[in-house]
Short mmCIF file of N, CA and C and ligand atoms in Angstrom, two decimals:
data_model
loop_
_atom_site.label_atom_id
_atom_site.label_comp_id
_atom_site.label_asym_id
_atom_site.label_seq_id
_atom_site.Cartn_x
_atom_site.Cartn_y
_atom_site.Cartn_z
N MET A 281 -8.73 8.07 6.09
CA MET A 281 -7.60 7.06 6.55
C MET A 281 -7.96 6.30 7.68
N PRO A 282 -7.65 5.29 8.14
CA PRO A 282 -7.96 4.68 9.24
C PRO A 282 -6.94 4.85 10.44
N ASP A 283 -7.59 4.66 11.80
CA ASP A 283 -6.46 5.24 12.98
C ASP A 283 -5.47 4.13 12.90
N GLY A 284 -4.06 4.24 12.99
CA GLY A 284 -3.33 3.23 13.09
C GLY A 284 -2.77 3.28 11.28
N VAL A 285 -1.93 2.17 11.15
CA VAL A 285 -1.45 1.61 9.81
C VAL A 285 -2.80 0.59 9.52
N GLN A 286 -3.14 0.69 8.11
CA GLN A 286 -3.65 -0.57 7.08
C GLN A 286 -3.23 -0.42 5.86
N VAL A 287 -3.02 -1.75 5.76
CA VAL A 287 -2.14 -2.43 4.73
C VAL A 287 -2.79 -3.31 3.67
N THR A 288 -3.34 -3.06 2.74
CA THR A 288 -4.36 -3.69 1.49
C THR A 288 -3.70 -3.90 0.43
N PRO A 289 -3.50 -5.53 0.34
CA PRO A 289 -2.99 -5.91 -0.85
C PRO A 289 -3.89 -5.82 -1.98
N THR A 290 -3.39 -4.87 -3.20
CA THR A 290 -4.23 -4.65 -4.18
C THR A 290 -4.53 -5.96 -5.18
N ALA A 291 -5.55 -5.91 -5.85
CA ALA A 291 -5.42 -7.22 -6.84
C ALA A 291 -4.65 -7.00 -8.03
N ASP A 292 -3.83 -7.88 -7.91
CA ASP A 292 -2.48 -7.92 -9.27
C ASP A 292 -1.76 -6.73 -8.90
N GLY A 293 -1.51 -6.22 -7.72
CA GLY A 293 -0.71 -4.89 -7.79
C GLY A 293 -0.30 -4.83 -6.28
N PRO A 294 0.37 -3.60 -6.05
CA PRO A 294 1.13 -3.57 -4.90
C PRO A 294 0.14 -3.20 -3.47
N TYR A 295 0.99 -3.34 -2.47
CA TYR A 295 0.52 -3.29 -1.33
C TYR A 295 -0.26 -1.78 -0.84
N MET A 296 -0.97 -1.24 -0.64
CA MET A 296 -1.62 -0.03 -0.78
C MET A 296 -1.46 0.27 0.80
N VAL A 297 -0.87 1.26 1.18
CA VAL A 297 -0.72 1.53 2.83
C VAL A 297 -1.14 2.73 3.24
N ALA A 298 -2.01 2.97 4.28
CA ALA A 298 -2.42 3.96 4.68
C ALA A 298 -2.13 4.37 6.34
N GLY A 299 -2.28 5.65 6.62
CA GLY A 299 -1.64 5.90 7.97
C GLY A 299 0.01 6.18 7.98
N GLU A 300 0.17 6.61 9.11
CA GLU A 300 1.26 7.21 9.57
C GLU A 300 2.41 6.06 9.81
N PHE A 301 3.48 5.75 9.41
CA PHE A 301 4.59 4.82 9.62
C PHE A 301 5.72 5.23 9.21
N ALA A 302 6.80 4.38 9.97
CA ALA A 302 8.17 4.72 9.56
C ALA A 302 8.42 3.30 8.44
N LEU A 303 9.65 3.88 7.44
CA LEU A 303 9.72 2.91 6.34
C LEU A 303 11.46 3.05 6.45
N GLN A 304 12.10 2.05 6.58
CA GLN A 304 13.29 1.70 6.57
C GLN A 304 13.82 0.44 6.47
N TRP A 305 15.47 0.63 5.75
CA TRP A 305 16.06 -0.60 5.28
C TRP A 305 16.37 -1.47 6.53
N PRO A 306 16.49 -2.59 6.18
CA PRO A 306 17.16 -3.29 7.22
C PRO A 306 18.66 -2.80 8.10
N SER A 307 19.13 -1.91 7.50
CA SER A 307 20.15 -1.07 7.94
C SER A 307 19.72 -0.30 9.18
N GLY A 308 18.52 -0.04 9.12
CA GLY A 308 17.92 1.16 9.82
C GLY A 308 18.00 2.37 9.37
N HIS A 309 18.45 2.62 7.97
CA HIS A 309 18.14 3.82 7.49
C HIS A 309 17.01 3.98 6.95
N VAL A 310 16.36 5.48 7.55
CA VAL A 310 15.03 5.65 6.86
C VAL A 310 14.79 5.85 5.65
N ILE A 311 13.49 5.28 4.78
CA ILE A 311 13.57 5.61 3.44
C ILE A 311 12.58 6.60 3.38
N SER A 312 12.94 7.72 2.62
CA SER A 312 12.09 8.99 2.49
C SER A 312 10.65 8.42 1.70
N GLN A 313 9.54 8.88 2.08
CA GLN A 313 8.35 8.65 1.39
C GLN A 313 8.13 10.27 0.81
N ALA A 314 8.67 11.04 0.81
CA ALA A 314 8.44 12.42 0.07
C ALA A 314 8.01 12.15 -1.48
N GLY A 315 7.15 12.52 -1.77
CA GLY A 315 6.75 12.42 -3.02
C GLY A 315 5.78 11.33 -3.67
N GLU A 316 5.80 10.53 -2.68
CA GLU A 316 5.22 8.82 -3.02
C GLU A 316 3.88 8.89 -2.93
N ALA A 317 3.57 9.56 -1.95
CA ALA A 317 1.82 9.38 -1.60
C ALA A 317 0.94 10.19 -2.74
N ASP A 318 -0.19 9.42 -2.94
CA ASP A 318 -1.21 9.88 -3.87
C ASP A 318 -1.70 11.01 -3.26
N GLU A 319 -3.26 11.40 -4.01
CA GLU A 319 -3.78 12.44 -3.67
C GLU A 319 -4.34 12.35 -2.14
N GLN A 320 -4.73 11.07 -2.03
CA GLN A 320 -5.45 10.38 -0.58
C GLN A 320 -4.47 10.26 0.57
N GLY A 321 -3.36 10.34 0.34
CA GLY A 321 -2.10 10.20 1.10
C GLY A 321 -1.68 8.72 1.19
N TYR A 322 -2.22 7.87 0.30
CA TYR A 322 -1.72 6.36 0.24
C TYR A 322 -0.47 6.36 -0.51
N ILE A 323 0.62 5.10 0.24
CA ILE A 323 1.59 4.77 -0.25
C ILE A 323 1.09 3.53 -0.87
N TYR A 324 2.06 3.37 -2.00
CA TYR A 324 1.93 1.76 -2.26
C TYR A 324 3.55 1.02 -2.65
N LEU A 325 3.23 0.12 -1.81
CA LEU A 325 4.75 -0.87 -2.08
C LEU A 325 4.66 -1.65 -2.85
N CYS A 326 5.79 -2.18 -3.54
CA CYS A 326 5.91 -3.16 -4.52
C CYS A 326 5.85 -4.59 -3.87
N ARG A 327 5.20 -5.43 -4.51
CA ARG A 327 5.07 -6.74 -4.08
C ARG A 327 5.30 -7.84 -5.36
N CYS A 328 5.95 -7.15 -6.65
CA CYS A 328 5.75 -8.06 -7.39
C CYS A 328 7.43 -8.43 -7.95
N GLY A 329 8.12 -7.51 -7.33
CA GLY A 329 9.78 -7.36 -7.34
C GLY A 329 10.23 -6.83 -8.53
N HIS A 330 9.64 -6.21 -9.40
CA HIS A 330 10.27 -5.74 -10.66
C HIS A 330 10.19 -4.04 -10.60
N SER A 331 9.57 -3.52 -9.54
CA SER A 331 9.96 -2.15 -9.63
C SER A 331 11.30 -1.57 -9.71
N ASN A 332 11.44 -0.35 -10.47
CA ASN A 332 12.66 0.26 -10.05
C ASN A 332 13.05 1.15 -9.47
N ASN A 333 12.01 1.45 -8.35
CA ASN A 333 11.96 2.05 -7.60
C ASN A 333 11.55 1.82 -6.02
N LYS A 334 12.06 0.50 -5.69
CA LYS A 334 11.65 -0.23 -4.81
C LYS A 334 12.20 0.58 -3.23
N PRO A 335 11.45 0.53 -2.33
CA PRO A 335 10.30 -0.56 -2.15
C PRO A 335 8.91 0.00 -2.78
N PHE A 336 8.88 1.06 -3.47
CA PHE A 336 7.54 1.59 -3.96
C PHE A 336 7.48 0.94 -5.30
N CYS A 337 6.21 1.26 -5.52
CA CYS A 337 5.51 0.51 -6.98
C CYS A 337 5.88 1.47 -7.83
N ASP A 338 6.31 1.03 -8.82
CA ASP A 338 6.30 1.95 -10.23
C ASP A 338 5.30 1.67 -11.50
N ASN A 339 4.50 0.91 -11.02
CA ASN A 339 3.51 0.10 -12.04
C ASN A 339 4.12 -1.15 -13.04
N SER A 340 5.35 -1.57 -12.79
CA SER A 340 6.14 -2.52 -13.46
C SER A 340 5.18 -3.85 -13.47
N HIS A 341 4.45 -3.87 -12.37
CA HIS A 341 3.50 -5.01 -12.18
C HIS A 341 2.57 -5.17 -13.70
N LYS A 342 2.23 -4.12 -13.98
CA LYS A 342 1.45 -4.07 -15.09
C LYS A 342 2.41 -4.71 -16.49
N ARG A 343 3.69 -4.19 -16.62
CA ARG A 343 4.44 -4.77 -17.61
C ARG A 343 4.74 -6.01 -17.86
N VAL A 344 4.85 -6.66 -16.47
CA VAL A 344 5.23 -7.91 -16.31
C VAL A 344 4.13 -9.00 -15.95
N GLY A 345 2.80 -8.59 -15.97
CA GLY A 345 1.65 -9.11 -15.92
C GLY A 345 1.62 -10.05 -14.49
N PHE A 346 1.91 -9.03 -13.48
CA PHE A 346 2.04 -9.82 -11.89
C PHE A 346 0.71 -10.12 -11.62
N LYS A 347 0.34 -11.56 -11.38
CA LYS A 347 -0.76 -11.93 -10.83
C LYS A 347 -0.65 -12.61 -9.06
N SER A 348 -1.59 -11.54 -8.34
CA SER A 348 -1.73 -11.94 -7.03
C SER A 348 -2.65 -13.48 -6.97
N THR A 349 -2.26 -14.25 -6.11
CA THR A 349 -2.85 -15.50 -5.84
C THR A 349 -3.76 -15.08 -4.48
N GLU A 350 -3.22 -14.50 -3.64
CA GLU A 350 -4.35 -14.26 -2.52
C GLU A 350 -5.72 -13.31 -2.68
N GLY A 351 -6.38 -13.32 -1.98
CA GLY A 351 -7.69 -12.60 -2.06
C GLY A 351 -8.60 -12.97 -1.05
N ASP A 352 -9.59 -12.69 -0.83
CA ASP A 352 -10.80 -12.72 0.12
C ASP A 352 -10.72 -14.25 0.30
N ALA A 353 -10.53 -15.01 -0.43
CA ALA A 353 -10.85 -16.22 -0.44
C ALA A 353 -9.95 -16.94 0.82
N THR A 354 -8.88 -16.40 0.86
CA THR A 354 -7.71 -16.66 1.98
C THR A 354 -7.95 -16.21 3.06
N ALA A 355 -8.84 -15.24 3.15
CA ALA A 355 -8.99 -13.92 4.50
C ALA A 355 -9.31 -14.62 5.64
N HIS A 356 -8.90 -14.86 6.93
CA HIS A 356 -9.47 -15.31 7.92
C HIS A 356 -9.66 -14.01 9.13
N LYS A 357 -10.89 -14.39 9.70
CA LYS A 357 -11.35 -13.45 10.96
C LYS A 357 -10.40 -13.87 12.18
N ASP A 358 -10.05 -12.52 12.88
CA ASP A 358 -9.44 -12.76 14.23
C ASP A 358 -10.23 -12.86 15.07
S1 LIG B 477 3.75 -4.19 -7.62
FE1 LIG B 477 3.78 -2.59 -8.81
S2 LIG B 477 5.81 -2.46 -9.33
FE2 LIG B 477 5.78 -4.43 -8.14
#
């Protein structure tokens, strides 16, 4: 786990998020992350728009054939 929060867009899949962070709706209500982390403590946030468990990924991206267009080719260094 990195210090701080690290967000990694996975290939044709969700955002993989590592670190400690708060997740909340625009109303300010906190979204429970209980039971959402994998064995390494990573949380996966949907970016395909088809999850039935938003904001978390439920693997619906595979069903709908989500294809990400971004990648290392669009990366830039600070
Ligand atoms: S990215 Fe996995 S369900 Fe949307």
